[in-house]
Amino acid sequence: MKAAVFVGAGRPLAIQQIDVPRPGPGQLLVRVKRCGVCGSDLHLTEAHAAWQVPHGTVLGHEFAGEIVELGEGTSDIWREGDRVAALPYVGCGRCRECLNGYPFHCPETLSLATGDLIGAFSEYAVIGARETARVSEHLSWEQAAFTEPVAVGIRAVACAGITLGARVLIVGAGPIGLSAAACAKLSGAGAVVVCARTDRHADRAVAMGATEFLLNDADLRRNFIRHAGGPPEIVIECAGVPGMLDLCCDLAEKRGRVVIAGGCNGKDPLNVLTPLCKELTFRFAVCYTIREFALAERLIASARINPMPMYDGEVSLHQLPARFEELRRNKDACKLMVNLDA
């Protein structure tokens, strides 16, 4: 099969022929239809990254596809031809974390995102039967492939503990920030403000459910208060760049909550006096549970969340290496997808 393989920092992904993986017990083989390009794919292949994937890794973890082969012990639920989206983590199924639906924290987890398994920048991928969600027949493959980033937004909002009418500020207008905005609005927040350093995604933010978009500049706090009637009670950081911890603490209301979902791939110093004096509560959010992932599909299928304002179009697998490098320089795109049928 063809796959886009990471061959070293500073070099484009290489389209190579590799063996089709075989599903083991409790696993499924899927024919990948669409796979989104995530910011973490870019960060994990940069030369200066604190954590870089190994050479030979096939990335790609925001995907949907069709089951083509069943591993042992999966035929009671799954059939060949089923349309699915899946977590990019396969747990042991026995430990406490797996039984709680959180295979990311399983000590034996295998990851498509970081190279333990072949990722979805390929024609076929192995997934875990327990970690798979059925995709509604009426959804397009593009809509289905948004399940993963929407699930990240669900997790961030779940960790925030949003109450009805809460004033929420989301820092960052990428797919995670926009997904968090949609989920925050569904959770009953009053004001849902998305901010970023440029306004290139302002219209997308409003289309996804934000009540306002603001520039992340010196007037941000003042403009937020003018819109929402007070400082943010909850700040959800989705930018993942240094300086965000201090910014979120400066903006948050006293005794407010700060949720870190951006995943800065490096150090981010924090002036502890600000959160100390404000008595802020910090929560870090990573990935999602199996239940949250399945909920993401249902929210998309029921049209309670429409992820398509984030969609920027598709490329073929052969076009991916050049566009992947372009995405490092051009930040205008929000979500580009690889069409494995092209």
mmCIF file of C-alpha atoms in Angstrom:
data_model
loop_
_atom_site.group_PDB
_atom_site.id
_atom_site.type_symbol
_atom_site.label_atom_id
_atom_site.label_comp_id
_atom_site.label_asym_id
_atom_site.label_seq_id
_atom_site.Cartn_x
_atom_site.Cartn_y
_atom_site.Cartn_z
ATOM 1 C CA MET A 1 0.000 0.000 0.000
ATOM 2 C CA LYS A 2 1.039 3.641 -0.377
ATOM 3 C CA ALA A 3 1.818 5.768 2.664
ATOM 4 C CA ALA A 4 3.355 9.156 3.474
ATOM 5 C CA VAL A 5 6.404 8.372 5.626
ATOM 6 C CA PHE A 6 8.360 10.745 7.878
ATOM 7 C CA VAL A 7 12.009 10.475 6.808
ATOM 8 C CA GLY A 8 13.563 13.207 8.938
ATOM 9 C CA ALA A 9 13.144 16.795 10.077
ATOM 10 C CA GLY A 10 13.694 19.294 7.302
ATOM 11 C CA ARG A 11 12.720 16.776 4.624
ATOM 12 C CA PRO A 12 9.277 16.352 3.032
ATOM 13 C CA LEU A 13 7.221 13.262 3.784
ATOM 14 C CA ALA A 14 8.052 10.490 1.332
ATOM 15 C CA ILE A 15 5.395 8.489 -0.512
ATOM 16 C CA GLN A 16 6.481 4.869 -0.160
ATOM 17 C CA GLN A 17 5.115 1.382 -0.693
ATOM 18 C CA ILE A 18 4.799 -0.463 2.616
ATOM 19 C CA ASP A 19 3.092 -3.661 3.703
ATOM 20 C CA VAL A 20 -0.600 -3.602 4.560
ATOM 21 C CA PRO A 21 -0.855 -4.195 8.342
ATOM 22 C CA ARG A 22 -2.830 -7.154 9.659
ATOM 23 C CA PRO A 23 -5.354 -6.814 12.493
ATOM 24 C CA GLY A 24 -4.657 -8.832 15.620
ATOM 25 C CA PRO A 25 -7.192 -10.027 18.191
ATOM 26 C CA GLY A 26 -9.588 -7.233 19.098
ATOM 27 C CA GLN A 27 -8.460 -5.147 16.152
ATOM 28 C CA LEU A 28 -9.902 -4.044 12.802
ATOM 29 C CA LEU A 29 -8.338 -3.149 9.470
ATOM 30 C CA VAL A 30 -9.841 -0.077 7.815
ATOM 31 C CA ARG A 31 -9.527 1.336 4.340
ATOM 32 C CA VAL A 32 -8.875 5.008 5.091
ATOM 33 C CA LYS A 33 -11.137 7.403 3.218
ATOM 34 C CA ARG A 34 -10.242 10.806 4.661
ATOM 35 C CA CYS A 35 -7.626 11.980 7.147
ATOM 36 C CA GLY A 36 -7.182 15.483 8.497
ATOM 37 C CA VAL A 37 -3.788 17.148 8.829
ATOM 38 C CA CYS A 38 -3.359 18.203 12.456
ATOM 39 C CA GLY A 39 -1.083 20.871 13.879
ATOM 40 C CA SER A 40 0.499 18.201 16.060
ATOM 41 C CA ASP A 41 1.556 16.326 12.903
ATOM 42 C CA LEU A 42 3.538 19.415 11.949
ATOM 43 C CA HIS A 43 4.945 19.985 15.443
ATOM 44 C CA LEU A 44 6.047 16.364 15.889
ATOM 45 C CA THR A 45 8.125 16.504 12.710
ATOM 46 C CA GLU A 46 9.968 19.769 13.395
ATOM 47 C CA ALA A 47 13.699 19.797 14.071
ATOM 48 C CA HIS A 48 13.375 21.881 17.253
ATOM 49 C CA ALA A 49 10.476 19.884 18.717
ATOM 50 C CA ALA A 50 10.903 18.750 22.314
ATOM 51 C CA TRP A 51 9.252 15.491 21.278
ATOM 52 C CA GLN A 52 9.781 14.263 17.722
ATOM 53 C CA VAL A 53 8.384 11.087 16.168
ATOM 54 C CA PRO A 54 10.903 8.455 14.982
ATOM 55 C CA HIS A 55 12.030 8.235 11.387
ATOM 56 C CA GLY A 56 9.798 5.840 9.464
ATOM 57 C CA THR A 57 6.629 6.982 11.249
ATOM 58 C CA VAL A 58 3.409 7.207 9.240
ATOM 59 C CA LEU A 59 1.401 10.014 10.826
ATOM 60 C CA GLY A 60 -2.327 10.727 10.582
ATOM 61 C CA HIS A 61 -4.860 10.365 13.403
ATOM 62 C CA GLU A 62 -8.004 12.314 12.378
ATOM 63 C CA PHE A 63 -9.611 9.820 10.054
ATOM 64 C CA ALA A 64 -12.641 7.888 8.934
ATOM 65 C CA GLY A 65 -12.894 4.815 6.769
ATOM 66 C CA GLU A 66 -14.449 1.450 6.028
ATOM 67 C CA ILE A 67 -13.738 -1.856 7.753
ATOM 68 C CA VAL A 68 -12.179 -4.372 5.340
ATOM 69 C CA GLU A 69 -10.948 -7.087 7.718
ATOM 70 C CA LEU A 70 -11.950 -8.278 11.192
ATOM 71 C CA GLY A 71 -9.499 -9.396 13.843
ATOM 72 C CA GLU A 72 -10.282 -12.294 16.142
ATOM 73 C CA GLY A 73 -13.097 -11.618 18.593
ATOM 74 C CA THR A 74 -14.645 -8.642 16.810
ATOM 75 C CA SER A 75 -17.355 -10.209 14.637
ATOM 76 C CA ASP A 76 -20.035 -9.954 17.346
ATOM 77 C CA ILE A 77 -20.191 -6.168 16.838
ATOM 78 C CA TRP A 78 -18.446 -5.286 13.589
ATOM 79 C CA ARG A 79 -18.860 -6.299 9.956
ATOM 80 C CA GLU A 80 -16.780 -5.708 6.869
ATOM 81 C CA GLY A 81 -18.107 -2.627 5.119
ATOM 82 C CA ASP A 82 -19.036 -0.774 8.330
ATOM 83 C CA ARG A 83 -18.283 2.960 8.218
ATOM 84 C CA VAL A 84 -16.189 4.002 11.212
ATOM 85 C CA ALA A 85 -14.036 6.610 12.886
ATOM 86 C CA ALA A 86 -11.595 5.524 15.562
ATOM 87 C CA LEU A 87 -9.462 6.755 18.390
ATOM 88 C CA PRO A 88 -5.796 6.747 17.350
ATOM 89 C CA TYR A 89 -4.961 4.720 20.459
ATOM 90 C CA VAL A 90 -5.359 0.989 21.034
ATOM 91 C CA GLY A 91 -5.297 -0.020 24.699
ATOM 92 C CA CYS A 92 -4.963 -3.401 26.385
ATOM 93 C CA GLY A 93 -8.660 -3.459 27.360
ATOM 94 C CA ARG A 94 -7.880 -4.817 30.838
ATOM 95 C CA CYS A 95 -6.259 -2.058 32.893
ATOM 96 C CA ARG A 96 -8.042 0.569 34.956
ATOM 97 C CA GLU A 97 -7.569 3.274 32.312
ATOM 98 C CA CYS A 98 -9.004 1.110 29.525
ATOM 99 C CA LEU A 99 -11.939 0.040 31.671
ATOM 100 C CA ASN A 100 -12.612 3.742 32.331
ATOM 101 C CA GLY A 101 -12.622 4.339 28.579
ATOM 102 C CA TYR A 102 -9.327 6.204 28.417
ATOM 103 C CA PRO A 103 -6.864 4.094 26.365
ATOM 104 C CA PHE A 104 -4.525 7.069 25.943
ATOM 105 C CA HIS A 105 -3.335 6.431 29.516
ATOM 106 C CA CYS A 106 -3.086 2.650 29.174
ATOM 107 C CA PRO A 107 0.501 1.571 30.014
ATOM 108 C CA GLU A 108 0.431 -0.717 26.970
ATOM 109 C CA THR A 109 -1.254 1.702 24.571
ATOM 110 C CA LEU A 110 -0.321 1.638 20.910
ATOM 111 C CA SER A 111 -0.586 4.957 19.102
ATOM 112 C CA LEU A 112 -1.213 5.856 15.488
ATOM 113 C CA ALA A 113 -0.370 9.449 16.346
ATOM 114 C CA THR A 114 3.255 8.848 17.276
ATOM 115 C CA GLY A 115 4.379 5.781 15.363
ATOM 116 C CA ASP A 116 3.513 2.657 17.384
ATOM 117 C CA LEU A 117 1.039 1.762 14.631
ATOM 118 C CA ILE A 118 0.786 2.873 11.014
ATOM 119 C CA GLY A 119 -1.138 6.129 10.915
ATOM 120 C CA ALA A 120 -3.840 7.196 8.491
ATOM 121 C CA PHE A 121 -1.647 9.026 5.989
ATOM 122 C CA SER A 122 -1.859 5.617 4.318
ATOM 123 C CA GLU A 123 -4.361 3.522 2.436
ATOM 124 C CA TYR A 124 -4.997 1.136 5.350
ATOM 125 C CA ALA A 125 -4.690 1.331 9.133
ATOM 126 C CA VAL A 126 -5.250 -1.012 12.079
ATOM 127 C CA ILE A 127 -7.544 0.250 14.837
ATOM 128 C CA GLY A 128 -8.916 -1.140 18.087
ATOM 129 C CA ALA A 129 -12.437 -2.569 18.007
ATOM 130 C CA ARG A 130 -13.168 -1.135 21.483
ATOM 131 C CA GLU A 131 -11.874 2.268 20.408
ATOM 132 C CA THR A 132 -14.061 2.543 17.313
ATOM 133 C CA ALA A 133 -17.233 4.554 16.709
ATOM 134 C CA ARG A 134 -19.797 3.765 14.032
ATOM 135 C CA VAL A 135 -20.293 6.555 11.483
ATOM 136 C CA SER A 136 -23.827 7.465 10.411
ATOM 137 C CA GLU A 137 -24.653 6.604 6.817
ATOM 138 C CA HIS A 138 -25.703 10.130 5.890
ATOM 139 C CA LEU A 139 -22.405 11.718 6.912
ATOM 140 C CA SER A 140 -19.817 12.507 4.260
ATOM 141 C CA TRP A 141 -16.317 11.147 4.808
ATOM 142 C CA GLU A 142 -15.158 14.712 5.413
ATOM 143 C CA GLN A 143 -17.706 15.220 8.184
ATOM 144 C CA ALA A 144 -16.829 11.861 9.708
ATOM 145 C CA ALA A 145 -13.112 12.680 9.782
ATOM 146 C CA PHE A 146 -13.889 15.685 11.982
ATOM 147 C CA THR A 147 -14.910 13.320 14.803
ATOM 148 C CA GLU A 148 -11.442 13.371 16.355
ATOM 149 C CA PRO A 149 -10.877 17.144 16.581
ATOM 150 C CA VAL A 150 -14.451 17.681 17.807
ATOM 151 C CA ALA A 151 -13.785 15.072 20.505
ATOM 152 C CA VAL A 152 -10.788 17.114 21.665
ATOM 153 C CA GLY A 153 -13.107 20.118 22.013
ATOM 154 C CA ILE A 154 -15.564 18.017 24.002
ATOM 155 C CA ARG A 155 -12.813 16.925 26.383
ATOM 156 C CA ALA A 156 -11.618 20.494 26.941
ATOM 157 C CA VAL A 157 -15.143 21.690 27.719
ATOM 158 C CA ALA A 158 -15.803 18.700 29.981
ATOM 159 C CA CYS A 159 -12.673 19.549 31.968
ATOM 160 C CA ALA A 160 -13.786 23.188 32.196
ATOM 161 C CA GLY A 161 -16.989 22.327 34.060
ATOM 162 C CA ILE A 162 -18.990 25.025 32.301
ATOM 163 C CA THR A 163 -22.124 26.168 34.122
ATOM 164 C CA LEU A 164 -25.168 27.788 32.529
ATOM 165 C CA GLY A 165 -24.478 31.371 31.537
ATOM 166 C CA ALA A 166 -20.729 31.163 32.196
ATOM 167 C CA ARG A 167 -18.378 33.657 30.567
ATOM 168 C CA VAL A 168 -15.897 31.657 28.480
ATOM 169 C CA LEU A 169 -12.801 32.796 26.611
ATOM 170 C CA ILE A 170 -11.106 30.439 24.160
ATOM 171 C CA VAL A 171 -7.537 31.352 23.230
ATOM 172 C CA GLY A 172 -6.699 30.106 19.741
ATOM 173 C CA ALA A 173 -8.832 29.848 16.607
ATOM 174 C CA GLY A 174 -7.542 26.615 15.151
ATOM 175 C CA PRO A 175 -9.645 23.434 14.899
ATOM 176 C CA ILE A 176 -9.401 22.697 18.633
ATOM 177 C CA GLY A 177 -10.351 26.218 19.649
ATOM 178 C CA LEU A 178 -13.246 26.302 17.203
ATOM 179 C CA SER A 179 -14.445 22.852 18.296
ATOM 180 C CA ALA A 180 -14.254 23.977 21.923
ATOM 181 C CA ALA A 181 -16.339 27.040 21.047
ATOM 182 C CA ALA A 182 -19.064 24.869 19.547
ATOM 183 C CA CYS A 183 -19.061 22.558 22.569
ATOM 184 C CA ALA A 184 -19.013 25.427 25.062
ATOM 185 C CA LYS A 185 -22.094 26.924 23.440
ATOM 186 C CA LEU A 186 -23.863 23.560 23.548
ATOM 187 C CA SER A 187 -22.963 23.280 27.242
ATOM 188 C CA GLY A 188 -24.930 26.413 28.065
ATOM 189 C CA ALA A 189 -22.221 29.043 28.294
ATOM 190 C CA GLY A 190 -23.464 32.616 28.039
ATOM 191 C CA ALA A 191 -20.628 34.420 26.292
ATOM 192 C CA VAL A 192 -18.286 32.274 24.203
ATOM 193 C CA VAL A 193 -15.457 34.434 22.896
ATOM 194 C CA VAL A 194 -12.686 33.149 20.645
ATOM 195 C CA CYS A 195 -9.512 35.191 20.384
ATOM 196 C CA ALA A 196 -6.416 34.920 18.208
ATOM 197 C CA ARG A 197 -3.518 37.086 17.102
ATOM 198 C CA THR A 198 -5.035 37.591 13.647
ATOM 199 C CA ASP A 199 -8.635 37.684 12.448
ATOM 200 C CA ARG A 200 -8.189 35.184 9.593
ATOM 201 C CA HIS A 201 -10.525 32.695 11.313
ATOM 202 C CA ALA A 202 -12.965 35.233 12.776
ATOM 203 C CA ASP A 203 -15.867 34.251 10.519
ATOM 204 C CA ARG A 204 -15.229 30.553 11.176
ATOM 205 C CA ALA A 205 -15.356 31.178 14.939
ATOM 206 C CA VAL A 206 -18.794 32.784 14.734
ATOM 207 C CA ALA A 207 -20.027 30.055 12.378
ATOM 208 C CA MET A 208 -18.923 27.434 14.920
ATOM 209 C CA GLY A 209 -20.859 29.027 17.784
ATOM 210 C CA ALA A 210 -18.757 31.829 19.233
ATOM 211 C CA THR A 211 -20.774 34.849 20.340
ATOM 212 C CA GLU A 212 -17.819 37.082 19.469
ATOM 213 C CA PHE A 213 -14.333 37.008 17.997
ATOM 214 C CA LEU A 214 -11.676 39.299 19.439
ATOM 215 C CA LEU A 215 -8.087 40.002 18.561
ATOM 216 C CA ASN A 216 -5.538 38.845 21.107
ATOM 217 C CA ASP A 217 -4.024 42.266 21.687
ATOM 218 C CA ALA A 218 -3.546 44.765 24.496
ATOM 219 C CA ASP A 219 -7.275 45.529 24.577
ATOM 220 C CA LEU A 220 -8.435 41.904 24.810
ATOM 221 C CA ARG A 221 -9.493 41.945 28.463
ATOM 222 C CA ARG A 222 -11.304 45.266 28.120
ATOM 223 C CA ASN A 223 -13.092 44.131 24.958
ATOM 224 C CA PHE A 224 -14.080 40.820 26.540
ATOM 225 C CA ILE A 225 -15.623 42.603 29.545
ATOM 226 C CA ARG A 226 -17.480 44.950 27.232
ATOM 227 C CA HIS A 227 -18.977 41.979 25.363
ATOM 228 C CA ALA A 228 -19.582 39.559 28.244
ATOM 229 C CA GLY A 229 -20.262 41.866 31.180
ATOM 230 C CA GLY A 230 -17.256 40.714 33.212
ATOM 231 C CA PRO A 231 -13.892 38.952 32.972
ATOM 232 C CA PRO A 232 -13.792 35.348 31.747
ATOM 233 C CA GLU A 233 -14.759 32.853 34.428
ATOM 234 C CA ILE A 234 -13.286 30.090 32.298
ATOM 235 C CA VAL A 235 -10.312 30.378 29.938
ATOM 236 C CA ILE A 236 -9.589 27.465 27.591
ATOM 237 C CA GLU A 237 -6.114 27.629 26.071
ATOM 238 C CA CYS A 238 -6.032 26.044 22.609
ATOM 239 C CA ALA A 239 -3.085 27.808 20.968
ATOM 240 C CA GLY A 240 -0.239 25.638 22.237
ATOM 241 C CA VAL A 241 2.519 28.266 22.066
ATOM 242 C CA PRO A 242 4.787 29.702 24.788
ATOM 243 C CA GLY A 243 3.368 32.595 26.753
ATOM 244 C CA MET A 244 -0.165 31.253 26.924
ATOM 245 C CA LEU A 245 -0.093 30.242 30.601
ATOM 246 C CA ASP A 246 0.714 33.764 31.752
ATOM 247 C CA LEU A 247 -1.807 35.251 29.312
ATOM 248 C CA CYS A 248 -4.636 33.004 30.499
ATOM 249 C CA CYS A 249 -3.897 33.777 34.137
ATOM 250 C CA ASP A 250 -3.846 37.509 33.458
ATOM 251 C CA LEU A 251 -7.216 37.347 31.707
ATOM 252 C CA ALA A 252 -9.081 35.032 34.061
ATOM 253 C CA GLU A 253 -11.514 36.211 36.735
ATOM 254 C CA LYS A 254 -10.550 35.705 40.393
ATOM 255 C CA ARG A 255 -11.196 32.084 41.424
ATOM 256 C CA GLY A 256 -11.717 31.268 37.756
ATOM 257 C CA ARG A 257 -10.666 28.149 35.887
ATOM 258 C CA VAL A 258 -7.964 27.746 33.252
ATOM 259 C CA VAL A 259 -8.011 24.666 31.015
ATOM 260 C CA ILE A 260 -4.877 23.907 29.012
ATOM 261 C CA ALA A 261 -5.700 21.973 25.847
ATOM 262 C CA GLY A 262 -3.204 23.481 23.398
ATOM 263 C CA GLY A 263 -0.357 21.050 23.915
ATOM 264 C CA CYS A 264 2.704 23.320 23.741
ATOM 265 C CA ASN A 265 5.563 21.081 22.548
ATOM 266 C CA GLY A 266 8.124 22.705 24.838
ATOM 267 C CA LYS A 267 8.470 24.774 28.008
ATOM 268 C CA ASP A 268 6.090 27.604 28.898
ATOM 269 C CA PRO A 269 7.266 29.600 31.956
ATOM 270 C CA LEU A 270 4.593 30.785 34.375
ATOM 271 C CA ASN A 271 4.592 33.713 36.805
ATOM 272 C CA VAL A 272 3.083 31.838 39.739
ATOM 273 C CA LEU A 273 2.081 34.938 41.692
ATOM 274 C CA THR A 274 -0.817 35.756 39.368
ATOM 275 C CA PRO A 275 -2.686 32.428 39.646
ATOM 276 C CA LEU A 276 -1.739 32.269 43.320
ATOM 277 C CA CYS A 277 -3.240 35.665 44.177
ATOM 278 C CA LYS A 278 -6.295 35.021 42.012
ATOM 279 C CA GLU A 279 -6.732 31.483 43.444
ATOM 280 C CA LEU A 280 -7.138 30.077 39.941
ATOM 281 C CA THR A 281 -7.885 26.436 39.273
ATOM 282 C CA PHE A 282 -5.784 24.782 36.576
ATOM 283 C CA ARG A 283 -6.838 21.728 34.584
ATOM 284 C CA PHE A 284 -4.941 20.092 31.733
ATOM 285 C CA ALA A 285 -6.983 18.294 29.075
ATOM 286 C CA VAL A 286 -5.569 15.707 26.701
ATOM 287 C CA CYS A 287 -7.370 13.628 24.074
ATOM 288 C CA TYR A 288 -10.770 12.208 25.103
ATOM 289 C CA THR A 289 -12.505 9.127 26.418
ATOM 290 C CA ILE A 290 -14.139 6.502 24.206
ATOM 291 C CA ARG A 291 -17.526 7.889 25.266
ATOM 292 C CA GLU A 292 -16.525 11.463 24.355
ATOM 293 C CA PHE A 293 -15.277 10.294 20.961
ATOM 294 C CA ALA A 294 -18.584 8.561 20.225
ATOM 295 C CA LEU A 295 -20.439 11.671 21.406
ATOM 296 C CA ALA A 296 -18.496 13.752 18.886
ATOM 297 C CA GLU A 297 -19.804 11.585 16.053
ATOM 298 C CA ARG A 298 -23.377 11.875 17.355
ATOM 299 C CA LEU A 299 -23.175 15.653 17.666
ATOM 300 C CA ILE A 300 -21.968 15.915 14.081
ATOM 301 C CA ALA A 301 -24.519 13.386 12.796
ATOM 302 C CA SER A 302 -27.386 15.209 14.531
ATOM 303 C CA ALA A 303 -26.183 18.579 13.159
ATOM 304 C CA ARG A 304 -25.827 19.995 16.665
ATOM 305 C CA ILE A 305 -22.233 20.666 15.643
ATOM 306 C CA ASN A 306 -21.393 21.501 12.049
ATOM 307 C CA PRO A 307 -17.621 21.192 11.636
ATOM 308 C CA MET A 308 -17.540 22.163 7.968
ATOM 309 C CA PRO A 309 -16.748 25.875 8.506
ATOM 310 C CA MET A 310 -13.284 24.570 9.453
ATOM 311 C CA TYR A 311 -12.854 22.640 6.194
ATOM 312 C CA ASP A 312 -10.336 23.938 3.649
ATOM 313 C CA GLY A 313 -10.518 21.216 1.020
ATOM 314 C CA GLU A 314 -8.561 18.101 0.206
ATOM 315 C CA VAL A 315 -5.355 16.846 -1.348
ATOM 316 C CA SER A 316 -4.380 13.445 -2.682
ATOM 317 C CA LEU A 317 -1.782 11.356 -0.878
ATOM 318 C CA HIS A 318 0.746 12.216 -3.583
ATOM 319 C CA GLN A 319 0.077 15.932 -3.112
ATOM 320 C CA LEU A 320 0.399 15.707 0.672
ATOM 321 C CA PRO A 321 4.213 16.093 1.083
ATOM 322 C CA ALA A 322 4.307 19.464 -0.695
ATOM 323 C CA ARG A 323 1.168 20.784 1.031
ATOM 324 C CA PHE A 324 2.408 19.490 4.408
ATOM 325 C CA GLU A 325 5.517 21.667 4.095
ATOM 326 C CA GLU A 326 3.432 24.596 2.876
ATOM 327 C CA LEU A 327 1.290 24.359 6.018
ATOM 328 C CA ARG A 328 4.378 25.033 8.126
ATOM 329 C CA ARG A 329 4.695 28.448 6.491
ATOM 330 C CA ASN A 330 1.117 29.355 5.591
ATOM 331 C CA LYS A 331 -1.187 29.516 8.615
ATOM 332 C CA ASP A 332 -4.300 30.556 6.696
ATOM 333 C CA ALA A 333 -5.654 26.998 6.415
ATOM 334 C CA CYS A 334 -7.722 25.604 9.281
ATOM 335 C CA LYS A 335 -8.293 21.951 8.302
ATOM 336 C CA LEU A 336 -6.923 20.311 5.197
ATOM 337 C CA MET A 337 -7.789 16.665 4.557
ATOM 338 C CA VAL A 338 -6.105 13.885 2.623
ATOM 339 C CA ASN A 339 -8.452 12.066 0.242
ATOM 340 C CA LEU A 340 -7.201 8.499 0.084
ATOM 341 C CA ASP A 341 -9.631 7.755 -2.762
ATOM 342 C CA ALA A 342 -8.009 10.361 -5.023
#
